Amino acid sequence: MEKKMSFEGLICPACSNQLDEIMLEEKMICPHCSTNLKQKKFLAFLEFLMMNG
């Protein structure tokens, strides 16, 4: 069984509010500002999540 890494202090790159990693598993949309985090301008954010999680 693979243990997942927990993100502490993960924030939305658009509004700077804290993100819940469980919510990100369901959909990549910020619950605070409704920003779709799959947009090309957030590519570095997505790469960070893939490399660390």
mmCIF file of C-alpha atoms in Angstrom:
data_model
loop_
_atom_site.group_PDB
_atom_site.id
_atom_site.type_symbol
_atom_site.label_atom_id
_atom_site.label_comp_id
_atom_site.label_asym_id
_atom_site.label_seq_id
_atom_site.Cartn_x
_atom_site.Cartn_y
_atom_site.Cartn_z
ATOM 1 C CA MET A 1 0.000 0.000 0.000
ATOM 2 C CA GLU A 2 1.481 3.320 -1.092
ATOM 3 C CA LYS A 3 1.399 6.144 1.422
ATOM 4 C CA LYS A 4 0.429 9.516 -0.072
ATOM 5 C CA MET A 5 2.350 12.638 0.830
ATOM 6 C CA SER A 6 0.296 15.268 2.620
ATOM 7 C CA PHE A 7 0.515 18.872 1.435
ATOM 8 C CA GLU A 8 0.707 21.356 4.266
ATOM 9 C CA GLY A 9 -0.101 24.947 3.438
ATOM 10 C CA LEU A 10 -1.155 24.331 -0.168
ATOM 11 C CA ILE A 11 -2.597 27.585 -1.530
ATOM 12 C CA CYS A 12 -4.481 28.565 -4.657
ATOM 13 C CA PRO A 13 -2.153 30.366 -7.102
ATOM 14 C CA ALA A 14 -5.030 32.652 -8.145
ATOM 15 C CA CYS A 15 -6.513 33.863 -4.835
ATOM 16 C CA SER A 16 -3.969 32.679 -2.221
ATOM 17 C CA ASN A 17 -6.587 30.879 -0.109
ATOM 18 C CA GLN A 18 -5.786 27.486 1.387
ATOM 19 C CA LEU A 19 -6.707 24.415 -0.675
ATOM 20 C CA ASP A 20 -7.786 21.037 0.652
ATOM 21 C CA GLU A 21 -5.882 18.193 -1.028
ATOM 22 C CA ILE A 22 -8.905 15.867 -0.806
ATOM 23 C CA MET A 23 -10.987 18.402 -2.733
ATOM 24 C CA LEU A 24 -8.267 18.549 -5.404
ATOM 25 C CA GLU A 25 -8.540 14.779 -5.920
ATOM 26 C CA GLU A 26 -12.189 15.260 -6.944
ATOM 27 C CA LYS A 27 -11.864 18.373 -9.116
ATOM 28 C CA MET A 28 -9.185 20.956 -9.806
ATOM 29 C CA ILE A 29 -11.330 24.012 -9.029
ATOM 30 C CA CYS A 30 -10.671 26.401 -6.149
ATOM 31 C CA PRO A 31 -13.717 26.472 -3.823
ATOM 32 C CA HIS A 32 -12.990 30.098 -2.894
ATOM 33 C CA CYS A 33 -12.578 31.814 -6.277
ATOM 34 C CA SER A 34 -13.900 29.054 -8.611
ATOM 35 C CA THR A 35 -10.706 29.160 -10.681
ATOM 36 C CA ASN A 36 -10.125 26.109 -12.857
ATOM 37 C CA LEU A 37 -6.583 25.117 -11.871
ATOM 38 C CA LYS A 38 -6.145 23.028 -15.045
ATOM 39 C CA GLN A 39 -5.594 26.216 -17.081
ATOM 40 C CA LYS A 40 -2.318 26.545 -18.958
ATOM 41 C CA LYS A 41 -1.231 29.544 -16.853
ATOM 42 C CA PHE A 42 -1.191 27.284 -13.763
ATOM 43 C CA LEU A 43 1.050 24.655 -15.391
ATOM 44 C CA ALA A 44 3.865 25.207 -12.848
ATOM 45 C CA PHE A 45 1.366 24.636 -10.010
ATOM 46 C CA LEU A 46 0.187 21.369 -11.597
ATOM 47 C CA GLU A 47 3.787 20.223 -12.143
ATOM 48 C CA PHE A 48 4.515 20.893 -8.464
ATOM 49 C CA LEU A 49 1.536 18.763 -7.424
ATOM 50 C CA MET A 50 2.586 15.896 -9.687
ATOM 51 C CA MET A 51 6.217 15.926 -8.553
ATOM 52 C CA ASN A 52 5.373 16.088 -4.843
ATOM 53 C CA GLY A 53 2.252 14.050 -4.547
#
